[in-house]
C-alpha cells in the first residue's frame, strides 16, 4: 500500500474567529486521525527521527503503539523520557528536529510526530495521569533554581531517581517562559499547570517567591543541598538602543507578554494588571517571540499589527508554522526595514517610528546575509505601540551574586556538555547556559544535567560511606 | 501566604503594615524593596522596606493609598494574608562613614528613609534629617526619626507643621549656612527628588535618590522599570532602586509613571462600585 504523502490536517480555529479570542488555535487530532497518521510511520530500523530529539523519546516506539490503538502504552513510552509532553507537542520546533529527520520527507511530508505527541499527552491528561513508582529514596537533597522547562525536566528526572528535590521559583507561578512568555493561544496555561502538577505529584516541592541571590544565596543553599541546578533562563531583554526607546508605548517583548500572559492583562479589569496598545502596533524582530507579540496584539484589539524586520523572510528565525499563522491572521510584514528612532508627543507617548530601508549584502558570521542600510531611505510609520522582540540575554542575577562561577562573555554560565559548571556540585542548563534558545533544548539540558547530578551525588555517597 | 501581624493607620490615606516574611527579614537591608501581590487577580507592586526585624521575622511597609492595590491593601487587617511577598529586591543603600549626611524625605518617601538614617547613624555619620509633607496629618515617623537624627528639620506645604515651604528651601538654608555636607539622600515624589538633585548639583554634593517606577517581576526580566541614568538605560529593580541623583532623567520617569493612569482610574472605579 502506498504511503500517504501529506500529514493528516489538524483542525483549527479559523483566522477570523481566533483573532477575537485567546483560545488555542489547533484542536488536536481525533483518535481516528491519530491512528491513521501513526500508520504513515515506516518504523525505520535506524530511527533517524530520534537523532533530532533532545530528550531521546523512542519516537517509532510510541507511534507504533498509537497505530495499534494502544494509547496508554504510547503515553508510557513518551513519559519514560519526557516529563512535559503536552508542552513539547505544542511548542517544539519539530520541523527542524524529529520531523526534520523523518524518512518520509524524501517523498513528501514527514510523519506528524509533534501532533501525535500532543494527541497522546492530551489523551493521557484527560484520562488522568498515572504516577510512576518512585525509585528507592536516596536521601540526597537537590535544589533547582527556576521552574522553567530546564528546571522542571531536571527536577522530574531527579525525583524519579529517588532524590529529594526542591525547586525555587522567583515568580508566583511555575513554568518560567512557559507561563510569562508563550501566549495562551499557543500554550494554554491550564496545560502548563497540569504538567507541573504531574511533576509535583512525582514528589517535587516548589517554593514560590524565592529570588535566589536575594531571598537566599547559593552559598546558603550549598549548605543544605547536595547539588544545585541553575535554570534561570534568558530573562534580560535586549534593546534596540535607539533614541526614544523609553517613551511610553515602547515595551520589551518580555514586559508585554508578561503583562498579558502571566498577569492576564487580556482580562483587565477582572485582573488588575493593565496593558495599553492603541490601534497600531509594531513588533521589532522576527523570532517566535516577535510573532507571539504580533499575534497577541491582534487579539487585544489592534487594528494593525506590523512586524518590522531588517532582513527578509528567508532569514526569519521563527518557526514556519508561526509565520504562517501570523500571516493568516493579518499580521503585516515590513521586511528589510530597520528602526532608527522613536518619536513621541509632548506627553511622552510614542507616535511614530522612523526607519531605514535595508538591502542584503555579503554573509555575516551567523551565515545569513548581512543587512545594510540604503542611504537616504528614511521614512516614518505612525504607531501607538512598539514591542521590542530582538532577543534576551541570560539573567545576570545569580552570576552577579555568586563568587567564582565561570561566566561567558554573553553573561551565560559556562558548563560542559552535561551541565557541570566550574564549581563541583553546581550545575546549569537551558538559556542561562546557552543564551536564548528553545524550550526543548532547555529540557534536553535539564535531562543531561539530571544524569550528571545523579552521578555526582551518588559518587559523593560512595566516597563518604 | 504572608500574614499581616501589625497595622497602624498613620493618616487617613497612609497605612503601615508589618508582614511575617522570615526569609526576607533575615536578608533585608536599608534601601531595598519588596514586591507583593494581594490575591490571584492582583497586580504586582513594589514597595520600599520601611523596617525589618530579623528576630521577629517581619517586614514593615508604609504606603499611601493611591491606586487599586494600595487601596485594597489599606483595607486589610491583622490576621489577613497577602498571597505573594518577594524580596528583598534591589541593591542595598551604600552605607559608609561619609561625615555629614542630609537625609530628605517627602511624604511616604519618609518611610524608606528611616532604615537608611538608622544605618548611617550606625556608621557614625552626623545625620541631619529634613522631613516634608503636604500638611501636618501626612507627616509621618517624626518621633522615630527625631530619636535617631542629630538634627531634624520639618516643613509642610501649608505651614501646618514646621516651616512653611519645601524640603529644598531647608536644604538651601543649610548650604547657605556653610554646613559641610558630604552626602544627601533624597526620597519622595519624583519632582521633589529632581529639585533636590538640581540644587545639590550646583554645589557638587553627592546625592542619592530612590526611584519608584512601575515594575512587574522585580528580577530584571521585563524592563518596565527602566530609567535613563547618565544617558544609559538602567533597571530600577536590579540596578537600583537607588541611583546618583545627578544622572537620573527625572522628566522621563515622571512620564513613564503616568503610562497607565487611565487604566488605574478605571480599575479603581470598578472595584469601588
XYZ file of C-alpha atoms in Angstrom, chain B residues 1-162:
162
model
C 0.788 33.301 52.099
C 2.194 36.097 54.214
C 0.300 37.151 57.305
C -0.178 40.742 58.385
C 0.874 40.790 62.048
C 0.761 44.518 62.712
C -1.089 47.544 61.388
C -1.115 51.255 62.093
C -3.146 53.972 60.440
C -0.704 56.853 60.119
C -3.186 59.144 58.400
C -6.484 58.501 56.633
C -4.644 57.517 53.467
C -1.300 56.337 54.825
C -1.031 52.914 56.452
C 1.722 50.866 57.998
C 1.649 47.096 57.956
C 4.026 44.571 59.398
C 4.168 41.334 57.449
C 5.512 37.961 58.547
C 8.172 37.033 55.986
C 11.039 35.346 57.798
C 13.364 34.684 54.869
C 13.145 38.274 53.666
C 13.575 39.686 57.163
C 16.885 37.806 57.568
C 18.265 39.404 54.428
C 16.697 42.866 54.209
C 18.939 45.902 54.259
C 18.243 49.620 54.100
C 17.297 50.796 50.628
C 15.775 47.538 49.400
C 12.191 46.834 48.432
C 9.656 44.039 48.187
C 7.062 43.170 45.561
C 3.657 41.982 46.634
C 0.524 40.617 45.052
C -2.558 40.566 47.234
C -4.550 37.841 45.510
C -4.898 35.734 42.387
C -6.243 38.591 40.268
C -3.887 41.155 41.747
C -1.096 43.136 40.174
C 2.478 43.033 41.425
C 3.571 46.292 43.043
C 6.911 47.285 44.532
C 7.089 48.918 47.972
C 10.252 50.056 49.686
C 11.018 48.403 53.008
C 10.349 50.799 55.885
C 11.731 48.496 58.563
C 12.727 44.903 59.172
C 13.045 42.742 62.228
C 15.090 39.601 61.726
C 14.256 38.260 65.213
C 10.503 38.525 64.693
C 10.883 37.674 61.024
C 8.845 40.632 59.880
C 9.000 43.338 57.237
C 7.298 46.700 57.700
C 5.945 48.650 54.788
C 4.302 52.053 54.738
C 2.208 53.100 51.792
C -0.151 55.770 50.625
C -3.433 54.624 49.132
C -3.085 55.921 45.619
C -4.112 53.068 43.333
C -6.151 49.914 43.183
C -3.718 47.698 45.075
C -2.669 50.154 47.777
C -6.332 50.961 48.482
C -7.108 47.268 48.788
C -4.034 46.729 50.964
C -5.133 49.588 53.218
C -8.364 47.751 53.942
C -6.575 44.609 55.077
C -6.166 43.917 58.769
C -4.075 41.960 61.227
C -4.537 38.265 60.524
C -5.240 38.796 56.809
C -2.850 37.203 54.381
C -1.080 38.519 51.318
C -0.709 35.922 48.549
C 2.796 36.824 47.370
C 5.540 38.813 49.031
C 9.002 38.706 47.430
C 12.296 40.211 48.385
C 14.465 41.779 49.462
C 14.947 43.166 45.967
C 17.310 45.775 44.603
C 20.739 46.849 45.708
C 21.029 47.964 49.352
C 21.992 51.564 50.158
C 25.720 52.203 50.145
C 26.181 52.964 53.797
C 29.623 54.306 54.710
C 31.123 56.829 57.043
C 30.586 59.914 54.902
C 30.783 62.566 57.628
C 27.636 64.638 57.485
C 24.634 63.173 55.742
C 21.478 65.094 54.984
C 18.502 62.763 54.702
C 15.499 64.249 52.978
C 12.122 62.530 52.996
C 8.971 63.754 51.340
C 5.524 62.264 52.003
C 5.608 58.464 52.080
C 9.262 58.728 51.000
C 9.966 59.300 54.681
C 9.258 55.614 55.331
C 12.138 54.053 53.370
C 14.410 56.808 54.659
C 14.069 55.589 58.232
C 16.266 52.450 57.950
C 18.803 54.431 55.924
C 19.117 57.058 58.662
C 19.499 54.293 61.213
C 22.220 52.611 59.164
C 24.029 55.912 58.592
C 23.970 56.631 62.325
C 25.291 53.156 62.957
C 28.301 54.095 60.803
C 28.785 57.192 62.948
C 27.654 59.803 60.474
C 26.261 63.135 61.614
C 22.722 62.926 60.276
C 20.586 65.949 59.521
C 17.066 64.878 58.631
C 14.655 67.017 56.675
C 11.086 65.814 56.536
C 8.429 67.353 54.343
C 4.767 66.683 53.723
C 1.755 68.429 52.256
C 0.349 69.011 55.718
C 0.740 68.023 59.361
C -1.550 65.000 59.027
C 0.580 63.471 56.287
C 3.820 63.868 58.188
C 4.984 60.501 59.459
C 7.664 58.939 61.676
C 8.608 62.341 63.083
C 9.264 60.996 66.574
C 11.128 57.898 65.392
C 13.390 59.866 63.093
C 13.954 62.591 65.665
C 15.277 59.950 68.061
C 17.983 58.770 65.678
C 18.904 62.022 63.927
C 21.397 64.637 65.117
C 19.226 67.397 63.733
C 15.662 67.380 62.494
C 14.010 69.962 60.267
C 10.376 69.843 59.295
C 8.387 71.631 56.657
C 4.880 71.407 55.248
C 3.390 72.874 52.107
C 0.678 74.631 54.096
C 2.719 75.520 57.171
C 0.567 73.380 59.479
C 3.770 71.950 60.974
C 7.335 73.244 60.958
